[in-house]
XYZ file of C-alpha atoms in Angstrom:
432
model
C -17.154 14.215 15.531
C -17.140 11.053 13.447
C -16.353 10.985 9.743
C -19.102 9.477 7.588
C -16.634 6.838 6.415
C -15.349 5.830 9.800
C -16.690 4.615 13.074
C -16.882 6.205 16.451
C -14.094 6.510 18.975
C -15.316 3.521 20.985
C -13.126 0.451 21.371
C -15.412 -1.885 19.440
C -14.892 -1.765 15.641
C -17.934 -0.578 13.686
C -20.370 -3.027 12.124
C -21.128 -3.400 8.456
C -23.887 -0.859 7.761
C -27.283 -2.188 6.749
C -28.002 -1.097 3.197
C -30.389 -2.547 0.649
C -28.756 -1.116 -2.473
C -26.389 -3.330 -4.450
C -23.841 -0.507 -4.654
C -23.453 1.290 -1.344
C -23.483 5.101 -1.578
C -20.128 6.871 -1.289
C -18.673 10.357 -1.347
C -18.362 10.228 -5.146
C -15.477 10.613 -7.589
C -15.781 14.388 -7.711
C -15.334 14.669 -3.962
C -12.540 12.113 -3.925
C -10.602 13.900 -6.647
C -11.246 17.360 -5.177
C -9.996 16.427 -1.717
C -7.080 14.328 -2.927
C -4.607 17.202 -3.043
C -5.485 18.262 0.496
C -4.457 14.873 1.873
C -1.315 14.226 -0.154
C 1.670 13.923 2.162
C 4.703 11.855 3.007
C 2.740 9.378 5.132
C 0.047 8.235 2.667
C 2.381 8.387 -0.331
C 4.997 6.385 1.579
C 2.442 3.770 2.645
C 1.175 3.451 -0.919
C 4.734 2.978 -2.137
C 5.453 0.312 0.485
C 2.244 -1.538 -0.403
C 3.168 -1.438 -4.092
C 6.694 -2.693 -3.438
C 5.264 -5.553 -1.409
C 2.687 -6.443 -4.058
C 5.019 -6.123 -7.042
C 7.932 -8.199 -5.779
C 7.625 -11.594 -4.120
C 4.007 -12.223 -5.157
C 4.798 -11.453 -8.808
C 7.655 -13.943 -8.736
C 5.217 -16.712 -7.699
C 3.468 -16.298 -11.034
C 6.655 -15.813 -13.047
C 8.335 -18.908 -11.645
C 5.184 -21.024 -11.944
C 4.544 -19.922 -15.517
C 8.153 -20.650 -16.430
C 7.998 -24.164 -14.969
C 4.753 -24.807 -16.891
C 6.407 -23.743 -20.147
C 4.273 -20.649 -20.787
C 5.724 -18.136 -23.208
C 7.089 -14.814 -21.988
C 4.263 -13.103 -23.924
C 1.572 -15.083 -22.072
C 3.255 -14.508 -18.727
C 3.528 -10.780 -19.374
C -0.149 -10.691 -20.367
C -1.062 -12.527 -17.155
C 0.846 -9.928 -15.135
C -0.859 -7.157 -17.126
C -4.327 -8.513 -16.358
C -3.964 -8.833 -12.614
C -1.995 -5.640 -11.959
C -3.786 -3.225 -14.289
C -7.280 -4.257 -13.199
C -6.183 -4.622 -9.573
C -4.829 -1.076 -9.755
C -8.032 0.205 -11.353
C -10.021 -1.311 -8.484
C -7.917 0.763 -6.069
C -8.503 3.934 -8.053
C -12.245 3.372 -8.434
C -13.082 2.378 -4.863
C -10.477 4.626 -3.234
C -11.728 7.743 -4.979
C -15.446 6.940 -4.861
C -15.591 5.939 -1.189
C -12.549 7.935 0.020
C -11.437 4.820 1.872
C -8.183 2.851 1.559
C -9.865 -0.101 -0.183
C -6.951 -1.492 -2.147
C -7.146 -3.797 -5.139
C -4.674 -6.436 -6.260
C -5.019 -10.189 -6.682
C -5.061 -13.276 -4.486
C -1.614 -14.603 -3.545
C -3.081 -17.920 -2.237
C -5.051 -18.007 -5.486
C -1.805 -17.703 -7.450
C -0.343 -20.641 -5.522
C -3.486 -22.671 -6.288
C -3.364 -21.752 -9.967
C 0.354 -22.388 -10.394
C -0.086 -25.829 -8.881
C -2.837 -26.662 -11.388
C -0.980 -25.486 -14.519
C 0.476 -28.956 -15.037
C -2.980 -30.557 -15.135
C -4.817 -28.355 -17.642
C -4.239 -26.398 -20.818
C -3.797 -22.699 -20.169
C -6.950 -21.909 -22.143
C -8.852 -24.225 -19.765
C -7.318 -22.414 -16.818
C -8.467 -19.116 -18.305
C -11.972 -20.554 -18.622
C -11.832 -21.421 -14.917
C -10.623 -17.878 -14.102
C -13.610 -16.485 -16.009
C -16.063 -18.767 -14.206
C -14.587 -17.752 -10.833
C -15.170 -14.077 -11.688
C -18.751 -14.820 -12.737
C -19.394 -16.693 -9.473
C -18.107 -13.787 -7.372
C -20.162 -11.296 -9.399
C -23.290 -13.439 -9.053
C -22.899 -13.587 -5.277
C -22.476 -9.816 -5.241
C -25.689 -9.375 -7.186
C -27.591 -11.412 -4.596
C -26.349 -9.241 -1.721
C -25.665 -12.444 0.234
C -22.048 -11.618 1.107
C -23.044 -8.330 2.732
C -25.682 -10.068 4.841
C -23.176 -12.681 5.974
C -20.562 -10.005 6.734
C -23.106 -7.991 8.756
C -24.043 -11.114 10.766
C -20.509 -12.312 11.542
C -19.461 -11.475 15.116
C -16.886 -8.677 15.086
C -14.476 -10.345 17.595
C -14.252 -13.438 15.382
C -13.541 -11.321 12.298
C -10.886 -9.344 14.174
C -9.265 -12.530 15.487
C -9.112 -13.903 11.943
C -7.355 -10.717 10.819
C -4.857 -10.946 13.681
C -4.100 -14.581 12.909
C -3.864 -14.083 9.155
C -1.535 -11.082 9.382
C 0.648 -12.225 12.282
C 2.920 -13.991 9.776
C 4.059 -10.571 8.615
C 5.164 -9.749 12.149
C 6.984 -13.034 12.655
C 8.438 -12.601 9.166
C 10.505 -9.694 10.491
C 12.097 -12.027 13.053
C 12.752 -14.724 10.457
C 14.296 -12.175 8.093
C 16.477 -10.876 10.925
C 17.974 -14.314 11.423
C 19.085 -14.605 7.793
C 20.129 -10.984 7.102
C 20.485 -9.250 10.482
C 22.206 -6.112 9.170
C 19.382 -5.262 6.748
C 16.591 -5.994 9.207
C 18.253 -4.181 12.125
C 18.743 -1.147 9.873
C 15.070 -1.272 8.868
C 13.913 -1.574 12.485
C 16.194 1.298 13.566
C 14.806 3.469 10.749
C 11.271 2.627 11.844
C 11.938 3.377 15.517
C 13.812 6.633 14.881
C 11.037 8.159 12.794
C 8.311 6.816 15.072
C 10.014 8.354 18.093
C 11.411 11.632 16.770
C 9.678 12.534 13.477
C 6.018 11.723 13.978
C 4.987 13.541 10.802
C 6.721 10.862 8.712
C 5.632 7.225 9.138
C 8.215 4.882 10.576
C 7.870 2.515 7.632
C 9.453 5.151 5.357
C 12.530 5.196 7.598
C 12.552 1.395 7.544
C 12.543 1.383 3.754
C 15.267 4.021 3.401
C 17.729 2.572 5.935
C 16.936 -0.973 4.774
C 17.826 -0.070 1.193
C 21.051 1.606 2.346
C 22.018 -1.475 4.355
C 21.230 -3.732 1.393
C 23.459 -1.617 -0.834
C 26.326 -1.603 1.679
C 26.164 -5.378 2.173
C 25.742 -6.144 -1.536
C 22.427 -7.889 -0.957
C 20.791 -6.675 -4.167
C 20.550 -9.521 -6.634
C 20.645 -9.718 -10.392
C 17.462 -9.451 -12.444
C 15.502 -12.672 -12.110
C 13.504 -12.098 -15.284
C 14.361 -10.701 -18.675
C 11.147 -10.069 -20.524
C 11.039 -7.818 -23.528
C 8.305 -5.193 -23.683
C 5.240 -6.848 -25.217
C 1.581 -5.991 -25.602
C -1.054 -7.883 -23.583
C -2.852 -10.665 -25.406
C -6.476 -11.687 -25.488
C -6.589 -15.291 -24.287
C -9.629 -17.232 -25.498
C -11.116 -19.380 -22.709
C -11.925 -23.064 -22.988
C -14.230 -24.702 -20.481
C -13.337 -27.944 -18.751
C -15.569 -29.176 -15.937
C -12.587 -30.609 -14.054
C -10.764 -27.276 -14.223
C -13.891 -25.487 -13.027
C -14.216 -27.803 -10.038
C -10.499 -27.817 -9.218
C -9.721 -24.139 -9.861
C -12.777 -21.904 -10.365
C -14.737 -22.756 -7.227
C -11.761 -22.701 -4.817
C -10.530 -19.473 -6.425
C -13.919 -17.798 -5.941
C -13.964 -18.899 -2.292
C -10.440 -17.552 -1.819
C -11.396 -14.179 -3.271
C -14.379 -13.834 -0.950
C -13.398 -15.864 2.097
C -9.739 -14.877 2.276
C -8.907 -11.645 0.445
C -12.167 -9.674 0.653
C -12.894 -10.944 4.162
C -9.418 -9.907 5.317
C -9.755 -6.472 3.745
C -13.198 -6.005 5.308
C -11.900 -6.929 8.747
C -8.845 -4.704 8.383
C -10.993 -1.715 7.434
C -13.305 -2.370 10.366
C -10.290 -2.583 12.691
C -9.240 0.859 11.445
C -12.746 2.219 12.133
C -14.063 2.329 8.555
C -17.435 1.014 7.413
C -16.493 -0.895 4.255
C -18.952 -1.166 1.327
C -18.937 -4.965 1.302
C -21.315 -5.465 -1.598
C -19.517 -3.006 -3.857
C -16.254 -4.734 -2.970
C -17.795 -8.070 -3.971
C -19.239 -6.766 -7.230
C -16.029 -5.101 -8.374
C -14.025 -8.211 -7.456
C -16.289 -10.220 -9.743
C -15.963 -7.726 -12.589
C -12.209 -7.531 -12.011
C -11.923 -11.308 -12.174
C -13.819 -11.436 -15.458
C -11.788 -8.658 -17.086
C -8.447 -9.985 -15.859
C -9.255 -13.441 -17.250
C -9.562 -12.009 -20.765
C -5.805 -11.387 -20.637
C -4.910 -14.620 -18.829
C -5.067 -13.191 -15.281
C -6.405 -15.415 -12.520
C -8.322 -12.634 -10.730
C -8.353 -8.977 -9.699
C -10.024 -8.270 -6.383
C -9.697 -6.499 -3.041
C -6.341 -7.273 -1.419
C -6.053 -8.071 2.288
C -2.361 -7.270 2.965
C -2.226 -4.191 0.712
C -5.414 -2.814 2.277
C -3.834 -3.390 5.685
C -0.772 -1.317 4.776
C -2.741 1.499 3.140
C -5.306 1.741 5.955
C -2.835 1.594 8.841
C -1.608 4.540 10.893
C 1.523 4.440 8.738
C -0.647 6.080 6.054
C -1.237 9.084 8.321
C -3.058 10.003 11.505
C -6.006 11.432 9.571
C -8.120 8.429 8.595
C -10.050 10.548 6.079
C -6.887 11.010 4.012
C -5.527 7.470 3.968
C -7.233 6.756 0.667
C -4.343 8.675 -0.907
C -2.182 5.618 -0.158
C -4.599 3.434 -2.095
C -4.597 5.855 -5.036
C -0.771 5.863 -5.094
C -0.735 2.072 -4.894
C -3.293 1.850 -7.704
C -1.293 4.102 -10.018
C 1.888 2.107 -9.374
C 0.073 -1.189 -9.943
C -1.296 0.006 -13.285
C 2.170 1.163 -14.373
C 3.675 -2.131 -13.242
C 1.123 -4.045 -15.315
C 1.554 -1.877 -18.407
C 5.344 -2.192 -18.276
C 5.309 -5.709 -16.820
C 8.148 -7.070 -18.915
C 10.622 -4.449 -17.721
C 9.181 -3.928 -14.224
C 9.428 -7.577 -13.203
C 13.110 -7.675 -14.127
C 13.767 -4.615 -11.958
C 11.850 -5.611 -8.814
C 13.376 -9.088 -8.732
C 16.692 -7.572 -7.562
C 15.264 -6.424 -4.182
C 16.324 -8.606 -1.234
C 13.322 -10.672 -0.036
C 14.281 -10.062 3.594
C 14.073 -6.294 3.084
C 10.568 -6.650 1.653
C 9.546 -8.958 4.520
C 10.852 -6.625 7.221
C 9.278 -3.459 5.797
C 5.926 -5.199 5.224
C 5.941 -6.605 8.762
C 6.708 -3.237 10.333
C 3.888 -1.664 8.318
C 1.421 -4.151 9.845
C 2.069 -3.272 13.495
C -0.815 -0.822 13.882
C -3.315 -3.081 12.119
C -2.316 -6.068 14.256
C -2.697 -4.098 17.480
C -6.164 -2.894 16.408
C -7.176 -6.419 15.408
C -6.119 -7.938 18.737
C -7.974 -5.203 20.600
C -11.095 -5.767 18.524
C -10.918 -9.482 19.174
C -10.154 -9.669 22.877
C -10.740 -6.252 24.474
C -14.509 -6.816 24.383
C -16.953 -9.216 25.992
C -18.572 -12.015 24.072
C -17.416 -14.537 21.468
C -14.062 -14.937 23.191
C -13.768 -18.701 22.697
C -14.809 -18.392 19.076
C -12.358 -15.547 18.593
C -9.547 -17.647 20.046
C -10.449 -20.519 17.724
C -10.429 -18.161 14.735
C -7.055 -16.779 15.827
C -5.281 -20.129 16.079
C -6.807 -21.491 12.860
C -5.739 -18.398 10.939
C -2.261 -18.516 12.509
C -1.870 -22.167 11.523
C -1.935 -21.310 7.818
C -3.829 -24.538 7.148
C -5.131 -25.167 3.621
C -8.025 -27.593 3.143
C -9.611 -28.353 -0.245
C -7.282 -25.714 -1.734
C -8.961 -23.066 0.447
C -6.664 -21.123 2.767
C -6.814 -20.492 6.498
C -8.804 -17.207 6.760
C -11.970 -18.866 5.431
C -11.630 -21.815 7.822
C -10.839 -19.416 10.662
C -14.142 -17.602 10.202
C -16.058 -20.870 9.823
C -14.343 -22.524 12.786
C -14.727 -19.493 15.016
C -18.439 -19.213 14.294
C -19.043 -22.943 14.853
C -17.175 -22.879 18.172
C -19.161 -19.847 19.338
C -22.432 -21.450 18.259
C -21.512 -24.517 20.308
C -20.364 -22.840 23.536
C -21.395 -19.175 23.303
C -24.863 -19.278 21.796
C -26.109 -16.650 24.256
C -23.614 -14.197 22.775
C -25.392 -14.453 19.406
C -28.704 -13.608 21.076
C -27.183 -10.647 22.928
C -25.497 -9.471 19.738
C -28.754 -9.663 17.797
C -30.501 -7.627 20.515
C -27.818 -4.941 20.350
C -28.109 -4.728 16.564
C -31.899 -4.506 16.787
C -31.732 -1.707 19.361
C -28.977 0.027 17.342
């Protein structure tokens, strides 16, 4: 029997459900809270911890290093971290509990790269104005319901191929990390394989984390704190509006939130047999972007990689209980944001290769599901291949990253050479 939040047992991932309401109905907070204790276990808690470690280490250092190079004060940088982590964590708690799905909030890593690169060209108050406009744009699109209609129309194989291409870098990252620190990565892989083979009740990624940490300690790979912020309260940052900043930052950032992060998360959830509430995800990403900007944060939205970790089989065999991983991740994100000054200094000591190897191992199940969804079906195969290679390329055009161009390119290729597949797909949806 199929859960109301998941799809059937067929090989094809479920479609986005047709729904006219702006906020899709869910199980409700009362149900989510009531059932939470029944699903708490090593697997979902471990997956939530791994997702939080991933999100609170390397990505945070992108902002810290960029802010430092731009001459921002430690107080402003800490406030920026507060905005994106606290509201990103709240998104996880709200959507995870309401829908009982592993819909995980965070912030856009490509967006951070875009923003850091623009800090030299604009005053920070003008950047904050652009962050606010980006949040308003995302919210406005959510209010129209347009994103849900587009998501429902997109061919599933093309979406799955985009996910496979976008996340494959995590898999290859394990190999790259193994070249530079073989002892740590081999220990992580051994921990993953041992638990996967002999202790199926505990996800392999927990073994990877434990043995990887032990190996890092033995080899002296832990570094010194890369940041030394004092505890400080978040600040309200008044926005200033500059048309050049809006064009250079706000519009690309809004596209990244929807076309990269939210699209990735939607595809990942579909690959794991969930029916994601696309419009609610869009609306809360817009609200999150607006609220985060008040404290200098560039956005708070649904996170592709963190959703992938929390929704994977590493979060437990029972798909109905994987939202526990998102709740754990959300709590840790909020704590990280509240204690940003101290937390950043602590996480900066973790070896990057350990983080890369654990994150890559956590993606295995999602990648397998995505490849199956893309190529184990008939129809849209050329478009799916185009989406795969574009996403794998990591190309950035007009400050917009590869996942968006992968979806666009895949659809255009299918329209050119597989137009009959669109007709057949429309017939199936009509009959369904």
